[in-house]
């Protein structure tokens, strides 16, 4: 019972904020425009700044765990490739392949991840290193998948060019790379801009959670339900079931296991919808997966935390 209560304490507060956003939207206190603008702000400003602050304030050279770093990097690449292959083999409507592959593999490791790890461990622990190892590839692989499965007639060489451009201008990737550079050179940010950036960074998680709740459309939940359920199962159950035992066998500690759990089993990030919509992929399927994984992850993440807690991993 203690393990179950611990698990609930780690997950429920986050989803209460999402529920608050949903309720406020239903009573017209928040609007669809709020959700759209907030998602854009979090994606383009708050999240990149948060990642820069978290990574630059940590000593990557001191905290570098090569085994953990390589595990996160390799697993990220493998799981994206695996879900993409599954999508190509099982989805008959090829216009849905890109959206299915991205939504089934790309979790909210940065936005929800930091909140979960802080709730469970009391500090962000190995999360910055996990973010450095995985989140750039989350974005780069998503751009590649969406570019090559876009519903356009662009030739392959044009798609490669577009993918490179989209990767280069992605604000999250830019924030991570700048944070990594600042950490490596041990850049000491002056007090005034450091405090301003901290204030901006602190807006990322609560605004993102409110926007997720405010953006829920229950009518869309029944649209393309079968592929959405398939992608949600892969994201919340399949990937952690496949890779968590490997992490357990390797012998990672509590902080590492929680960070790996977030990387594998966090619900599909809201930025998937923005990217799918702007890159000519199936935004309706993407939004359905976001809704389903966000709702169901309150149960599945609690289950995984309970399992890891019972095994003495966290």
JSON list of N, CA, C and O in Angstrom, two decimals, residues 1 10 35 41 55 59 103 114 118 127 130 147 164 168 197 204 224-225 240 304:
[
{"chain": "A", "resi": 1, "resn": "UNK", "atom": "N", "xyz": [0.83, -1.21, 0.00]},
{"chain": "A", "resi": 1, "resn": "UNK", "atom": "CA", "xyz": [0.00, 0.00, 0.00]},
{"chain": "A", "resi": 1, "resn": "UNK", "atom": "C", "xyz": [0.86, 1.26, 0.00]},
{"chain": "A", "resi": 1, "resn": "UNK", "atom": "O", "xyz": [0.55, 2.25, -0.65]},
{"chain": "A", "resi": 10, "resn": "UNK", "atom": "N", "xyz": [3.30, 10.80, -6.72]},
{"chain": "A", "resi": 10, "resn": "UNK", "atom": "CA", "xyz": [4.22, 11.23, -7.76]},
{"chain": "A", "resi": 10, "resn": "UNK", "atom": "C", "xyz": [3.51, 11.66, -9.03]},
{"chain": "A", "resi": 10, "resn": "UNK", "atom": "O", "xyz": [4.01, 12.50, -9.79]},
{"chain": "A", "resi": 35, "resn": "UNK", "atom": "N", "xyz": [-4.81, 28.04, -25.53]},
{"chain": "A", "resi": 35, "resn": "UNK", "atom": "CA", "xyz": [-4.08, 26.79, -25.68]},
{"chain": "A", "resi": 35, "resn": "UNK", "atom": "C", "xyz": [-3.11, 26.87, -26.85]},
{"chain": "A", "resi": 35, "resn": "UNK", "atom": "O", "xyz": [-1.96, 26.43, -26.75]},
{"chain": "A", "resi": 41, "resn": "UNK", "atom": "N", "xyz": [4.18, 29.42, -27.28]},
{"chain": "A", "resi": 41, "resn": "UNK", "atom": "CA", "xyz": [5.12, 30.08, -26.37]},
{"chain": "A", "resi": 41, "resn": "UNK", "atom": "C", "xyz": [6.02, 29.06, -25.67]},
{"chain": "A", "resi": 41, "resn": "UNK", "atom": "O", "xyz": [7.24, 29.24, -25.59]},
{"chain": "A", "resi": 55, "resn": "UNK", "atom": "N", "xyz": [20.46, 22.65, -18.25]},
{"chain": "A", "resi": 55, "resn": "UNK", "atom": "CA", "xyz": [21.68, 22.02, -18.75]},
{"chain": "A", "resi": 55, "resn": "UNK", "atom": "C", "xyz": [22.91, 22.88, -18.46]},
{"chain": "A", "resi": 55, "resn": "UNK", "atom": "O", "xyz": [23.95, 22.38, -18.03]},
{"chain": "A", "resi": 59, "resn": "UNK", "atom": "N", "xyz": [26.99, 20.64, -14.37]},
{"chain": "A", "resi": 59, "resn": "UNK", "atom": "CA", "xyz": [28.34, 20.42, -14.88]},
{"chain": "A", "resi": 59, "resn": "UNK", "atom": "C", "xyz": [28.36, 19.10, -15.64]},
{"chain": "A", "resi": 59, "resn": "UNK", "atom": "O", "xyz": [28.52, 18.03, -15.05]},
{"chain": "A", "resi": 103, "resn": "UNK", "atom": "N", "xyz": [4.10, 10.19, -32.74]},
{"chain": "A", "resi": 103, "resn": "UNK", "atom": "CA", "xyz": [3.31, 10.19, -31.51]},
{"chain": "A", "resi": 103, "resn": "UNK", "atom": "C", "xyz": [3.55, 8.94, -30.68]},
{"chain": "A", "resi": 103, "resn": "UNK", "atom": "O", "xyz": [3.45, 8.97, -29.45]},
{"chain": "A", "resi": 114, "resn": "UNK", "atom": "N", "xyz": [10.60, 16.63, -16.18]},
{"chain": "A", "resi": 114, "resn": "UNK", "atom": "CA", "xyz": [11.20, 17.35, -15.06]},
{"chain": "A", "resi": 114, "resn": "UNK", "atom": "C", "xyz": [10.25, 17.37, -13.87]},
{"chain": "A", "resi": 114, "resn": "UNK", "atom": "O", "xyz": [10.66, 17.16, -12.72]},
{"chain": "A", "resi": 118, "resn": "UNK", "atom": "N", "xyz": [11.16, 15.57, -10.28]},
{"chain": "A", "resi": 118, "resn": "UNK", "atom": "CA", "xyz": [11.18, 16.40, -9.08]},
{"chain": "A", "resi": 118, "resn": "UNK", "atom": "C", "xyz": [10.22, 15.86, -8.03]},
{"chain": "A", "resi": 118, "resn": "UNK", "atom": "O", "xyz": [10.52, 15.85, -6.83]},
{"chain": "A", "resi": 127, "resn": "UNK", "atom": "N", "xyz": [18.14, 13.88, -14.94]},
{"chain": "A", "resi": 127, "resn": "UNK", "atom": "CA", "xyz": [17.27, 14.31, -16.04]},
{"chain": "A", "resi": 127, "resn": "UNK", "atom": "C", "xyz": [18.00, 15.17, -17.08]},
{"chain": "A", "resi": 127, "resn": "UNK", "atom": "O", "xyz": [17.80, 14.96, -18.28]},
{"chain": "A", "resi": 130, "resn": "UNK", "atom": "N", "xyz": [19.86, 12.88, -19.37]},
{"chain": "A", "resi": 130, "resn": "UNK", "atom": "CA", "xyz": [18.91, 12.16, -20.22]},
{"chain": "A", "resi": 130, "resn": "UNK", "atom": "C", "xyz": [18.39, 13.07, -21.34]},
{"chain": "A", "resi": 130, "resn": "UNK", "atom": "O", "xyz": [18.27, 12.67, -22.50]},
{"chain": "A", "resi": 147, "resn": "UNK", "atom": "N", "xyz": [9.02, 14.65, -42.24]},
{"chain": "A", "resi": 147, "resn": "UNK", "atom": "CA", "xyz": [9.40, 15.16, -43.56]},
{"chain": "A", "resi": 147, "resn": "UNK", "atom": "C", "xyz": [9.22, 14.09, -44.62]},
{"chain": "A", "resi": 147, "resn": "UNK", "atom": "O", "xyz": [8.66, 14.34, -45.70]},
{"chain": "A", "resi": 164, "resn": "UNK", "atom": "N", "xyz": [16.82, 18.97, -43.00]},
{"chain": "A", "resi": 164, "resn": "UNK", "atom": "CA", "xyz": [18.02, 19.65, -42.46]},
{"chain": "A", "resi": 164, "resn": "UNK", "atom": "C", "xyz": [17.68, 21.06, -41.99]},
{"chain": "A", "resi": 164, "resn": "UNK", "atom": "O", "xyz": [18.14, 21.50, -40.92]},
{"chain": "A", "resi": 168, "resn": "UNK", "atom": "N", "xyz": [17.78, 22.45, -38.09]},
{"chain": "A", "resi": 168, "resn": "UNK", "atom": "CA", "xyz": [18.65, 23.57, -37.75]},
{"chain": "A", "resi": 168, "resn": "UNK", "atom": "C", "xyz": [17.91, 24.70, -37.03]},
{"chain": "A", "resi": 168, "resn": "UNK", "atom": "O", "xyz": [18.50, 25.39, -36.20]},
{"chain": "A", "resi": 197, "resn": "UNK", "atom": "N", "xyz": [15.95, 34.62, -16.96]},
{"chain": "A", "resi": 197, "resn": "UNK", "atom": "CA", "xyz": [15.79, 33.34, -17.63]},
{"chain": "A", "resi": 197, "resn": "UNK", "atom": "C", "xyz": [15.18, 32.30, -16.70]},
{"chain": "A", "resi": 197, "resn": "UNK", "atom": "O", "xyz": [14.40, 31.45, -17.13]},
{"chain": "A", "resi": 204, "resn": "UNK", "atom": "N", "xyz": [7.40, 27.24, -17.94]},
{"chain": "A", "resi": 204, "resn": "UNK", "atom": "CA", "xyz": [7.26, 26.20, -18.96]},
{"chain": "A", "resi": 204, "resn": "UNK", "atom": "C", "xyz": [6.33, 25.08, -18.51]},
{"chain": "A", "resi": 204, "resn": "UNK", "atom": "O", "xyz": [5.34, 24.77, -19.19]},
{"chain": "A", "resi": 224, "resn": "UNK", "atom": "N", "xyz": [-10.47, 8.23, -35.53]},
{"chain": "A", "resi": 224, "resn": "UNK", "atom": "CA", "xyz": [-9.30, 7.38, -35.77]},
{"chain": "A", "resi": 224, "resn": "UNK", "atom": "C", "xyz": [-8.85, 6.72, -34.47]},
{"chain": "A", "resi": 224, "resn": "UNK", "atom": "O", "xyz": [-7.67, 6.73, -34.12]},
{"chain": "A", "resi": 225, "resn": "UNK", "atom": "N", "xyz": [-9.80, 6.14, -33.79]},
{"chain": "A", "resi": 225, "resn": "UNK", "atom": "CA", "xyz": [-9.55, 5.60, -32.46]},
{"chain": "A", "resi": 225, "resn": "UNK", "atom": "C", "xyz": [-8.58, 4.42, -32.49]},
{"chain": "A", "resi": 225, "resn": "UNK", "atom": "O", "xyz": [-7.71, 4.30, -31.63]},
{"chain": "A", "resi": 240, "resn": "UNK", "atom": "N", "xyz": [8.29, 0.95, -22.57]},
{"chain": "A", "resi": 240, "resn": "UNK", "atom": "CA", "xyz": [8.87, 0.66, -21.24]},
{"chain": "A", "resi": 240, "resn": "UNK", "atom": "C", "xyz": [8.97, -0.83, -20.94]},
{"chain": "A", "resi": 240, "resn": "UNK", "atom": "O", "xyz": [9.92, -1.27, -20.28]},
{"chain": "A", "resi": 304, "resn": "UNK", "atom": "N", "xyz": [3.97, 1.85, -13.45]},
{"chain": "A", "resi": 304, "resn": "UNK", "atom": "CA", "xyz": [5.41, 1.65, -13.63]},
{"chain": "A", "resi": 304, "resn": "UNK", "atom": "C", "xyz": [6.19, 2.10, -12.40]},
{"chain": "A", "resi": 304, "resn": "UNK", "atom": "O", "xyz": [7.17, 1.44, -12.00]}
]
